[in-house]
Short mmCIF file of C-alpha atoms in Angstrom, two decimals:
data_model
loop_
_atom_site.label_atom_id
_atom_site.label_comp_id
_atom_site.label_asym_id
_atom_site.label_seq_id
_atom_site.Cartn_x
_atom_site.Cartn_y
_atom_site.Cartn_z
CA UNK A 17 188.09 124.15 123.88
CA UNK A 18 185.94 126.81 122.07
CA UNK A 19 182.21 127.01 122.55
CA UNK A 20 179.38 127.49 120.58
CA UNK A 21 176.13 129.50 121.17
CA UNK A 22 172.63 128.78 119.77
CA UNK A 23 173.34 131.09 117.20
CA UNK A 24 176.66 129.67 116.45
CA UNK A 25 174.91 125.61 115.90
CA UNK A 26 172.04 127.74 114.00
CA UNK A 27 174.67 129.16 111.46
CA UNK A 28 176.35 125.40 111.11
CA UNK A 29 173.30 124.18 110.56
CA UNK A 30 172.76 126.86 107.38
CA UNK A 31 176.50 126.29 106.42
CA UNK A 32 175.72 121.94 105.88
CA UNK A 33 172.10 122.61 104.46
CA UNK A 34 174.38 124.73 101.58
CA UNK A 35 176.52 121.52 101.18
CA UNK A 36 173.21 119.26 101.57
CA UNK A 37 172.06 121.25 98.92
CA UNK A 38 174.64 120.49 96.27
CA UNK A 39 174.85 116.55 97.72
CA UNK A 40 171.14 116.48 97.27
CA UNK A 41 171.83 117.63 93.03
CA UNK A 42 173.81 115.46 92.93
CA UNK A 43 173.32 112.15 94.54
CA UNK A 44 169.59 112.60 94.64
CA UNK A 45 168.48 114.05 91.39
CA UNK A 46 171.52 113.22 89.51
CA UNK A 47 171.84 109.48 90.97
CA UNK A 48 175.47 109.91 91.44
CA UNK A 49 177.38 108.65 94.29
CA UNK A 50 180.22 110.88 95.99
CA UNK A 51 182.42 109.96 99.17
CA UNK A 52 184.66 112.51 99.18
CA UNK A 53 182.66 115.63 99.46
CA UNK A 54 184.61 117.17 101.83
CA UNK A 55 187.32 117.64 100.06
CA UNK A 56 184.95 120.37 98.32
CA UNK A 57 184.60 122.04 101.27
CA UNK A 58 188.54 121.67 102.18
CA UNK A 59 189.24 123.47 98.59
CA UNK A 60 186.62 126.41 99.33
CA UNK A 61 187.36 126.96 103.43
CA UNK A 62 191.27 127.19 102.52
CA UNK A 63 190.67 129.31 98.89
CA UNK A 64 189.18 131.69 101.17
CA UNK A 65 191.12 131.53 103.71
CA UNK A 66 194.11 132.20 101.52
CA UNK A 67 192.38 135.02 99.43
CA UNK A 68 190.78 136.58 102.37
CA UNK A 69 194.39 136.63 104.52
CA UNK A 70 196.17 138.19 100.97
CA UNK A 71 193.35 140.88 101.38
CA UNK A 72 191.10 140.38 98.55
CA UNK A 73 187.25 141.37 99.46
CA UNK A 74 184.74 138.94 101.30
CA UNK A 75 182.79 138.80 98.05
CA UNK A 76 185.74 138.17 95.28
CA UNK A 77 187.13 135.64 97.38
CA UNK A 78 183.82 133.80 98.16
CA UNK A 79 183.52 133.41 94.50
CA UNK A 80 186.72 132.66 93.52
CA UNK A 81 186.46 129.18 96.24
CA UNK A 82 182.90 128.43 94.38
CA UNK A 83 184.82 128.52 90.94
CA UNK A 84 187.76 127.16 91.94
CA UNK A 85 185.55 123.81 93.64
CA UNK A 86 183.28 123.73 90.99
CA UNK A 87 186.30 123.35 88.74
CA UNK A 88 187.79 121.08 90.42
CA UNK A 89 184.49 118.81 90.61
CA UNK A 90 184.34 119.43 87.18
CA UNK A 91 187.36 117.22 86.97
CA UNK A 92 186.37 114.90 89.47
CA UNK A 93 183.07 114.44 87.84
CA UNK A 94 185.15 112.96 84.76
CA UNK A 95 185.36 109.51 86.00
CA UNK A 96 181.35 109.54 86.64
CA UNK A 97 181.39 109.10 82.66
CA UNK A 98 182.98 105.24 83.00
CA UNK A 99 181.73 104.25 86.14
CA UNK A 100 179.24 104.21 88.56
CA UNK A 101 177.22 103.48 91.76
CA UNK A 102 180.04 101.66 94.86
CA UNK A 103 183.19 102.31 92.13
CA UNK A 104 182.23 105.84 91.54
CA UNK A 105 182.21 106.25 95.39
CA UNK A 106 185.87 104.44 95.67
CA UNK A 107 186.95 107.42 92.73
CA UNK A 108 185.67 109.82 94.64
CA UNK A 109 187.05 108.60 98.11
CA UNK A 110 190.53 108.57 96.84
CA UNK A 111 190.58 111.83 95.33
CA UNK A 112 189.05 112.90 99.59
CA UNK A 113 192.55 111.20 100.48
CA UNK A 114 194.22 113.37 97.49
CA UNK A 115 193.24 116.47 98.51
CA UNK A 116 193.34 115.87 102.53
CA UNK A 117 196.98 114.78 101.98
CA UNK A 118 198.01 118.01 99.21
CA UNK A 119 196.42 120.23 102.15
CA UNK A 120 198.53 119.04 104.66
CA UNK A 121 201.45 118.95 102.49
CA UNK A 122 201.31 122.52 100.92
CA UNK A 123 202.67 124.14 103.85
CA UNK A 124 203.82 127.08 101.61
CA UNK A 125 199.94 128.22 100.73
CA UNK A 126 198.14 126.00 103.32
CA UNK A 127 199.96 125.88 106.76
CA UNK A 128 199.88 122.53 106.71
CA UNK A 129 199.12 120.44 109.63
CA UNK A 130 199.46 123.46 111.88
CA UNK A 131 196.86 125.19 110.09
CA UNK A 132 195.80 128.40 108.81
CA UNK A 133 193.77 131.01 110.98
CA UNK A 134 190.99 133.78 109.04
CA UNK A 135 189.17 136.91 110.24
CA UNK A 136 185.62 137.16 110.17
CA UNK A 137 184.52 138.73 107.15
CA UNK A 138 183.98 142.45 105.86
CA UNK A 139 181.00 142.67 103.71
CA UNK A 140 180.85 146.12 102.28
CA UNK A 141 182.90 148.20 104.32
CA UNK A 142 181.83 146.31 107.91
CA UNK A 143 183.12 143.72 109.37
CA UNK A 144 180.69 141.10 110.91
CA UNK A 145 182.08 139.91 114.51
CA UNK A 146 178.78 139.30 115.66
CA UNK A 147 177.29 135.68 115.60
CA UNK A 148 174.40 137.68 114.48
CA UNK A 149 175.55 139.51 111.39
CA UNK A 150 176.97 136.31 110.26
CA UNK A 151 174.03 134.23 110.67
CA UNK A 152 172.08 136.23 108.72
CA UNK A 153 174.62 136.53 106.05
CA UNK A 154 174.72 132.78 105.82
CA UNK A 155 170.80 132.77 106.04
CA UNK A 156 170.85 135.14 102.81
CA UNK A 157 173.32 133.29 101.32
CA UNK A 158 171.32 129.73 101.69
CA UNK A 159 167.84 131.07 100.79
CA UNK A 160 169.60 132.41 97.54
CA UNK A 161 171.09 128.98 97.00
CA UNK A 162 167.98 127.24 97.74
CA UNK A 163 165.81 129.31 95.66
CA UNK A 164 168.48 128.38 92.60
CA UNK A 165 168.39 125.00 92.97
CA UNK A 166 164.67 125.23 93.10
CA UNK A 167 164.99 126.97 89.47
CA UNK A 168 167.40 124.94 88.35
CA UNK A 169 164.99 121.60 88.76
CA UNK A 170 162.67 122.92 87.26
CA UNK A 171 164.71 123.83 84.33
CA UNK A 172 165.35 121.51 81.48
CA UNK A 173 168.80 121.04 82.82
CA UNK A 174 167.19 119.63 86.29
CA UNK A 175 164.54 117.65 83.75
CA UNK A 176 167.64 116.08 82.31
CA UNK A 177 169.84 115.11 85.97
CA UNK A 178 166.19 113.56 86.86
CA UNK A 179 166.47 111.88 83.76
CA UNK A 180 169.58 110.32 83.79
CA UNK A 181 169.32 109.37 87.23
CA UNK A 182 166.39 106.96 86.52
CA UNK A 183 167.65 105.33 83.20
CA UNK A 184 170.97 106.70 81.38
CA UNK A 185 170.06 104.71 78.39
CA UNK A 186 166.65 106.83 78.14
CA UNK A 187 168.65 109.80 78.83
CA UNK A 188 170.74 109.20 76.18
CA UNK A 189 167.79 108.09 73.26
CA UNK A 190 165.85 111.42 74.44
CA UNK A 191 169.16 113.19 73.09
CA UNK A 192 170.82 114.08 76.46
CA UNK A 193 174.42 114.58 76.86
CA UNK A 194 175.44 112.41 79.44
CA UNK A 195 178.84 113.55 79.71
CA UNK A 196 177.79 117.07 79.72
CA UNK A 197 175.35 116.67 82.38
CA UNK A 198 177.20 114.42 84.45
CA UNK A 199 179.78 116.41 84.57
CA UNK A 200 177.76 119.74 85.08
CA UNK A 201 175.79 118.43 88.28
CA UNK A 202 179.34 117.82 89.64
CA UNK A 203 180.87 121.17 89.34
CA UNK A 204 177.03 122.44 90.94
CA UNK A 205 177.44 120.12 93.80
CA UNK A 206 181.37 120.79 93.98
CA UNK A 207 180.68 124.98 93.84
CA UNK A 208 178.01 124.65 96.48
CA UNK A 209 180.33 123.05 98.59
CA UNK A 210 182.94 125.61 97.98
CA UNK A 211 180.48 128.07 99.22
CA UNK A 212 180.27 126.23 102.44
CA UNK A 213 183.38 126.07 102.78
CA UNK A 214 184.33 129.39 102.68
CA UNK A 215 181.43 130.21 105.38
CA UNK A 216 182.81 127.42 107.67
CA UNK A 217 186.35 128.35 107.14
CA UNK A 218 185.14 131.97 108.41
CA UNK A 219 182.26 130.96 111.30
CA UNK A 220 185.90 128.34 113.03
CA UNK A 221 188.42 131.33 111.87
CA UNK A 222 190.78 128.38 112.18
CA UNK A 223 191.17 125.59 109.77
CA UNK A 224 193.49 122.34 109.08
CA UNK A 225 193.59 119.69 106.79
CA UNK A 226 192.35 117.01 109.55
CA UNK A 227 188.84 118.99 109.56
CA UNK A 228 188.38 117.53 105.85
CA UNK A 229 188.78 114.41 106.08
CA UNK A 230 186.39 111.19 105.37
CA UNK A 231 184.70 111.05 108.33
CA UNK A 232 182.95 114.79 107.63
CA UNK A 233 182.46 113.36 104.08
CA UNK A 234 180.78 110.27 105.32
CA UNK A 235 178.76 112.91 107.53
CA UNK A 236 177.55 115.05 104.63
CA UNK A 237 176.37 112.00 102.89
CA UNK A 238 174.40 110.33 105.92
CA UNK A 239 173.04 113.88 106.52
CA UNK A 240 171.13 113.95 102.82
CA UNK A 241 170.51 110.16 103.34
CA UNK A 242 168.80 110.46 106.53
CA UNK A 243 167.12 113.40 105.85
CA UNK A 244 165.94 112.23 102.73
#
């Protein structure tokens, strides 16, 4: 059974406040309701995973899993343009089941059930092995992703997620694109969580599909929920 240090729980808890973040877009200022976040951090943990174990750089592959989740939320944010509130949660949910089930199906690119193992990273030339050179990487990391979401809200594009949230039909006469917007806050949420993912994928150095599943969605959600 591996253990974790102080430092270790400390970078966890930086790795879900970057995955709060993105939950808090988009449930909270957005108003829209998502059960199957951790599939977004399944699709960024085993991008990078992949990427990083083919030998592209710690920086390339973090971005390719944020634009590769935020692409597919894009897509998953579709459905958010018919329906809403419990059903959007059941669209959501299923595509969790989707993507748990291609991950431990893909044995080819994924491992499968048996899993996929990563290095810690090499940022510039060194390679962090220390729980303290990671923490602080993922402490940059977070205050940079905090400090855009702060931006971001108080941005007309933020003006307009706060806007649809509290009445779409307002939204809408005030000349917002709903699809646009709905669709945008997804891919946010979705990217942010691919940037979590990647971080997790490299604080375990071990990953399998069964990590992903909807019991570590339903724990992202409660986690924004209780913490308000």
């Amino acid at each position: 059974m591996t253990s974790f240090g102080s430092r270790d729980q400390l970078t966890f808890v930086l790795i879900y406040g970057i995955v709060g973040l993105g939950l808090m877009l988009l449930a909270g200022f957005t108003g829209l309701f998502s059960m199957g976040h951790a599939a977004f951090l399944g699709v960024g943990a085993y991008t990078q995973a992949v990427l990083t174990n083919a030998g592209l750089p710690f920086v390339l592959a973090l971005a390719s899993a944020a634009a590769l989740s935020a692409a597919v939320g894009f897509v998953v944010g579709l459905p958010a343009l018919r329906v809403k509130g419990v059903y959007l949660g059941i669209a959501t949910l299923s595509f969790g089941f989707i993507v748990e089930e291609v991950l431990a199906r893909w044995e080819s690119i994924t491992g499968g059930n048996a899993g996929l193992h990563i290095k810690k990273p090499i940022f510039f030339g060194s390679r962090l092995d220390s729980p303290e050179s990671f923490y602080f990487l993922c402490l940059v990391i977070t205050v940079v992703a905090t400090l855009g979401i702060l931006n971001l809200l108080r941005a007309p594009t933020g003006r307009a997620f706060v806007a649809i949230r509290d009445s779409e039909i307002s939204a809408q006469s005030m000349g917002i694109h709903l699809a646009h917007y709905k669709t945008l806050s997804f891919a946010l949420s979705a990217g942010l969580a691919g940037v979590a993912g990647a971080l997790y994928a490299h604080q375990l150095q071990f990953i399998s599909p069964d990590q992903f599943n909807i019991l570590q969605s339903i724990d992202l959600l409660l986690m924004i929920v209780v913490g308000g």
